[in-house]
Every structure is written in structure tokens, then in C-alpha cells.
PDB file of N, CA and C in Angstrom:
ATOM      1  N   MET K   1       1.005  -1.281   0.253  1.00 74.00           N
ATOM      2  CA  MET K   1       0.110  -0.078  -0.125  1.00 74.00           C
ATOM      3  C   MET K   1       0.921   1.118  -0.122  1.00 74.00           C
ATOM      4  N   VAL K   2       0.652   2.113  -0.816  1.00 76.00           N
ATOM      5  CA  VAL K   2       1.509   3.232  -1.121  1.00 76.00           C
ATOM      6  C   VAL K   2       0.689   4.354  -0.216  1.00 76.00           C
ATOM      7  N   PRO K   3       1.419   5.121   0.786  1.00 85.00           N
ATOM      8  CA  PRO K   3       1.082   6.331   1.620  1.00 85.00           C
ATOM      9  C   PRO K   3       0.318   7.390   0.828  1.00 85.00           C
ATOM     10  N   THR K   4      -0.497   7.969   1.319  1.00 91.00           N
ATOM     11  CA  THR K   4      -1.214   9.118   0.618  1.00 91.00           C
ATOM     12  C   THR K   4      -0.214  10.204   0.434  1.00 91.00           C
ATOM     13  N   TYR K   5       0.599  10.564   1.408  1.00 90.00           N
ATOM     14  CA  TYR K   5       1.580  11.463   1.327  1.00 90.00           C
ATOM     15  C   TYR K   5       2.610  11.542   0.136  1.00 90.00           C
ATOM     16  N   THR K   6       2.936  10.362  -0.177  1.00 93.00           N
ATOM     17  CA  THR K   6       3.932   9.779  -1.353  1.00 93.00           C
ATOM     18  C   THR K   6       2.970  10.178  -2.636  1.00 93.00           C
ATOM     19  N   VAL K   7       1.797   9.972  -2.918  1.00 92.00           N
ATOM     20  CA  VAL K   7       0.995  10.315  -3.943  1.00 92.00           C
ATOM     21  C   VAL K   7       0.905  11.472  -4.107  1.00 92.00           C
ATOM     22  N   ARG K   8       0.563  12.418  -3.082  1.00 94.00           N
ATOM     23  CA  ARG K   8       0.317  13.894  -3.154  1.00 94.00           C
ATOM     24  C   ARG K   8       1.611  14.236  -3.473  1.00 94.00           C
ATOM     25  N   VAL K   9       2.680  14.247  -3.024  1.00 95.00           N
ATOM     26  CA  VAL K   9       3.923  14.706  -3.375  1.00 95.00           C
ATOM     27  C   VAL K   9       4.311  14.219  -4.841  1.00 95.00           C
ATOM     28  N   ALA K  10       4.061  13.119  -5.448  1.00 95.00           N
ATOM     29  CA  ALA K  10       4.408  12.772  -6.553  1.00 95.00           C
ATOM     30  C   ALA K  10       3.585  13.527  -7.634  1.00 95.00           C
ATOM     31  N   THR K  11       2.258  13.752  -7.319  1.00 96.00           N
ATOM     32  CA  THR K  11       1.566  14.511  -7.975  1.00 96.00           C
ATOM     33  C   THR K  11       1.755  15.855  -7.987  1.00 96.00           C
ATOM     34  N   PHE K  12       2.153  16.434  -7.026  1.00 97.00           N
ATOM     35  CA  PHE K  12       2.655  17.855  -6.875  1.00 97.00           C
ATOM     36  C   PHE K  12       3.782  18.039  -7.940  1.00 97.00           C
ATOM     37  N   TYR K  13       4.874  17.337  -7.756  1.00 97.00           N
ATOM     38  CA  TYR K  13       6.164  17.372  -8.544  1.00 97.00           C
ATOM     39  C   TYR K  13       5.796  17.376  -9.891  1.00 97.00           C
ATOM     40  N   SER K  14       5.024  16.183 -10.445  1.00 97.00           N
ATOM     41  CA  SER K  14       4.655  16.066 -11.732  1.00 97.00           C
ATOM     42  C   SER K  14       3.746  17.295 -12.507  1.00 97.00           C
ATOM     43  N   ALA K  15       2.922  17.717 -11.475  1.00 98.00           N
ATOM     44  CA  ALA K  15       2.140  18.926 -12.104  1.00 98.00           C
ATOM     45  C   ALA K  15       3.175  20.362 -12.154  1.00 98.00           C
ATOM     46  N   LEU K  16       4.158  20.419 -11.414  1.00 98.00           N
ATOM     47  CA  LEU K  16       5.001  21.399 -11.192  1.00 98.00           C
ATOM     48  C   LEU K  16       5.885  21.119 -12.369  1.00 98.00           C
ATOM     49  N   LEU K  17       6.400  20.219 -12.776  1.00 98.00           N
ATOM     50  CA  LEU K  17       7.163  19.661 -13.906  1.00 98.00           C
ATOM     51  C   LEU K  17       6.313  20.113 -15.251  1.00 98.00           C
ATOM     52  N   ILE K  18       5.405  19.950 -15.283  1.00 98.00           N
ATOM     53  CA  ILE K  18       4.555  20.112 -16.458  1.00 98.00           C
ATOM     54  C   ILE K  18       4.378  21.667 -16.767  1.00 98.00           C
ATOM     55  N   GLY K  19       4.045  22.484 -15.433  1.00 98.00           N
ATOM     56  CA  GLY K  19       3.742  23.864 -15.364  1.00 98.00           C
ATOM     57  C   GLY K  19       5.173  24.306 -15.939  1.00 98.00           C
ATOM     58  N   ILE K  20       6.408  23.981 -15.738  1.00 98.00           N
ATOM     59  CA  ILE K  20       7.750  24.598 -15.821  1.00 98.00           C
ATOM     60  C   ILE K  20       7.884  24.137 -17.299  1.00 98.00           C
ATOM     61  N   CYS K  21       7.340  23.252 -17.890  1.00 98.00           N
ATOM     62  CA  CYS K  21       7.518  22.577 -19.382  1.00 98.00           C
ATOM     63  C   CYS K  21       6.833  23.746 -20.285  1.00 98.00           C
ATOM     64  N   VAL K  22       5.467  23.870 -19.656  1.00 98.00           N
ATOM     65  CA  VAL K  22       4.655  25.069 -20.297  1.00 98.00           C
ATOM     66  C   VAL K  22       5.204  26.511 -20.551  1.00 98.00           C
ATOM     67  N   LEU K  23       5.578  26.746 -19.160  1.00 98.00           N
ATOM     68  CA  LEU K  23       6.076  28.016 -19.101  1.00 98.00           C
ATOM     69  C   LEU K  23       7.383  28.283 -20.045  1.00 98.00           C
ATOM     70  N   VAL K  24       8.410  27.415 -19.947  1.00 98.00           N
ATOM     71  CA  VAL K  24       9.265  27.401 -20.887  1.00 98.00           C
ATOM     72  C   VAL K  24       8.966  27.564 -22.453  1.00 98.00           C
ATOM     73  N   GLY K  25       8.087  26.515 -22.423  1.00 98.00           N
ATOM     74  CA  GLY K  25       7.234  26.653 -24.162  1.00 98.00           C
ATOM     75  C   GLY K  25       6.764  27.666 -24.424  1.00 98.00           C
ATOM     76  N   VAL K  26       5.943  28.387 -23.655  1.00 98.00           N
ATOM     77  CA  VAL K  26       5.251  29.698 -23.981  1.00 98.00           C
ATOM     78  C   VAL K  26       6.403  30.877 -24.242  1.00 98.00           C
ATOM     79  N   LEU K  27       7.184  30.901 -23.245  1.00 98.00           N
ATOM     80  CA  LEU K  27       8.471  31.688 -23.191  1.00 98.00           C
ATOM     81  C   LEU K  27       9.317  31.576 -24.684  1.00 98.00           C
ATOM     82  N   ALA K  28       9.541  30.559 -24.998  1.00 98.00           N
ATOM     83  CA  ALA K  28      10.359  30.244 -26.239  1.00 98.00           C
ATOM     84  C   ALA K  28       9.505  30.578 -27.489  1.00 98.00           C
ATOM     85  N   LEU K  29       7.902  30.261 -27.440  1.00 98.00           N
ATOM     86  CA  LEU K  29       7.289  30.862 -28.466  1.00 98.00           C
ATOM     87  C   LEU K  29       7.430  32.193 -28.515  1.00 98.00           C
ATOM     88  N   TYR K  30       7.009  32.984 -27.119  1.00 97.00           N
ATOM     89  CA  TYR K  30       7.141  34.537 -27.363  1.00 97.00           C
ATOM     90  C   TYR K  30       8.175  35.110 -27.997  1.00 97.00           C
ATOM     91  N   LEU K  31       9.490  34.554 -27.421  1.00 97.00           N
ATOM     92  CA  LEU K  31      10.851  35.043 -27.956  1.00 97.00           C
ATOM     93  C   LEU K  31      10.994  34.974 -29.670  1.00 97.00           C
ATOM     94  N   VAL K  32      10.527  33.758 -30.155  1.00 96.00           N
ATOM     95  CA  VAL K  32      10.495  33.489 -31.569  1.00 96.00           C
ATOM     96  C   VAL K  32       9.636  34.412 -32.287  1.00 96.00           C
ATOM     97  N   VAL K  33       8.530  34.598 -31.900  1.00 96.00           N
ATOM     98  CA  VAL K  33       7.273  35.757 -32.497  1.00 96.00           C
ATOM     99  C   VAL K  33       7.947  36.921 -32.189  1.00 96.00           C
ATOM    100  N   ARG K  34       8.642  37.563 -31.534  1.00 95.00           N
ATOM    101  CA  ARG K  34       9.194  38.754 -31.339  1.00 95.00           C
ATOM    102  C   ARG K  34      10.348  38.886 -32.163  1.00 95.00           C
ATOM    103  N   LEU K  35      11.257  37.807 -32.254  1.00 95.00           N
ATOM    104  CA  LEU K  35      12.361  37.816 -33.324  1.00 95.00           C
ATOM    105  C   LEU K  35      11.711  38.001 -34.721  1.00 95.00           C
ATOM    106  N   ILE K  36      10.667  37.213 -35.100  1.00 94.00           N
ATOM    107  CA  ILE K  36      10.037  37.125 -36.430  1.00 94.00           C
ATOM    108  C   ILE K  36       9.424  38.784 -36.513  1.00 94.00           C
ATOM    109  N   MET K  37       8.551  39.298 -35.528  1.00 93.00           N
ATOM    110  CA  MET K  37       8.289  40.516 -35.673  1.00 93.00           C
ATOM    111  C   MET K  37       9.370  41.446 -35.828  1.00 93.00           C
ATOM    112  N   ASP K  38      10.472  41.377 -35.234  1.00 91.00           N
ATOM    113  CA  ASP K  38      11.501  42.271 -35.478  1.00 91.00           C
ATOM    114  C   ASP K  38      12.166  42.418 -36.731  1.00 91.00           C
ATOM    115  N   GLN K  39      12.226  41.079 -37.287  1.00 90.00           N
ATOM    116  CA  GLN K  39      13.027  40.985 -38.594  1.00 90.00           C
ATOM    117  C   GLN K  39      11.952  41.614 -39.638  1.00 90.00           C
ATOM    118  N   GLN K  40      10.758  41.609 -39.572  1.00 88.00           N
ATOM    119  CA  GLN K  40       9.852  41.933 -40.601  1.00 88.00           C
ATOM    120  C   GLN K  40       9.652  43.580 -40.251  1.00 88.00           C
ATOM    121  N   GLY K  41      10.046  44.380 -39.270  1.00 81.00           N
ATOM    122  CA  GLY K  41      10.112  45.605 -39.084  1.00 81.00           C
ATOM    123  C   GLY K  41      11.178  46.224 -39.799  1.00 81.00           C
ATOM    124  N   ARG K  42      12.178  45.498 -39.659  1.00 76.00           N
ATOM    125  CA  ARG K  42      13.440  46.087 -40.255  1.00 76.00           C
ATOM    126  C   ARG K  42      13.424  46.095 -42.042  1.00 76.00           C
ATOM    127  N   ASN K  43      12.692  45.033 -42.549  1.00 63.00           N
ATOM    128  CA  ASN K  43      12.279  45.096 -43.984  1.00 63.00           C
ATOM    129  C   ASN K  43      11.163  45.911 -44.594  1.00 63.00           C
TER     130      ASN K  43
END
């Protein structure tokens, strides 16, 4: 039997990991979009 505490910690860390991945993805996308806009602005 797995303790409830372990399940909660595992769930928390997996959610945290997913959150960080999403945040990094959004940040990367934002930077790419800004770069493209900057390139178009020069031309």
C-alpha cells in the first residue's frame, strides 16, 4: 500500500514539472514571435 503523502508529493512534482515545461514553451514561443516581428520590422 502506497501512503497518501507519497501520492500527493508525486502528483505535486509532476504538476510542477508540467507547469515549468509549459512556461518554458510559452516563453520560447514568445521570443520566436518577437524575433520574427523584429525581422519584418526592419524590411
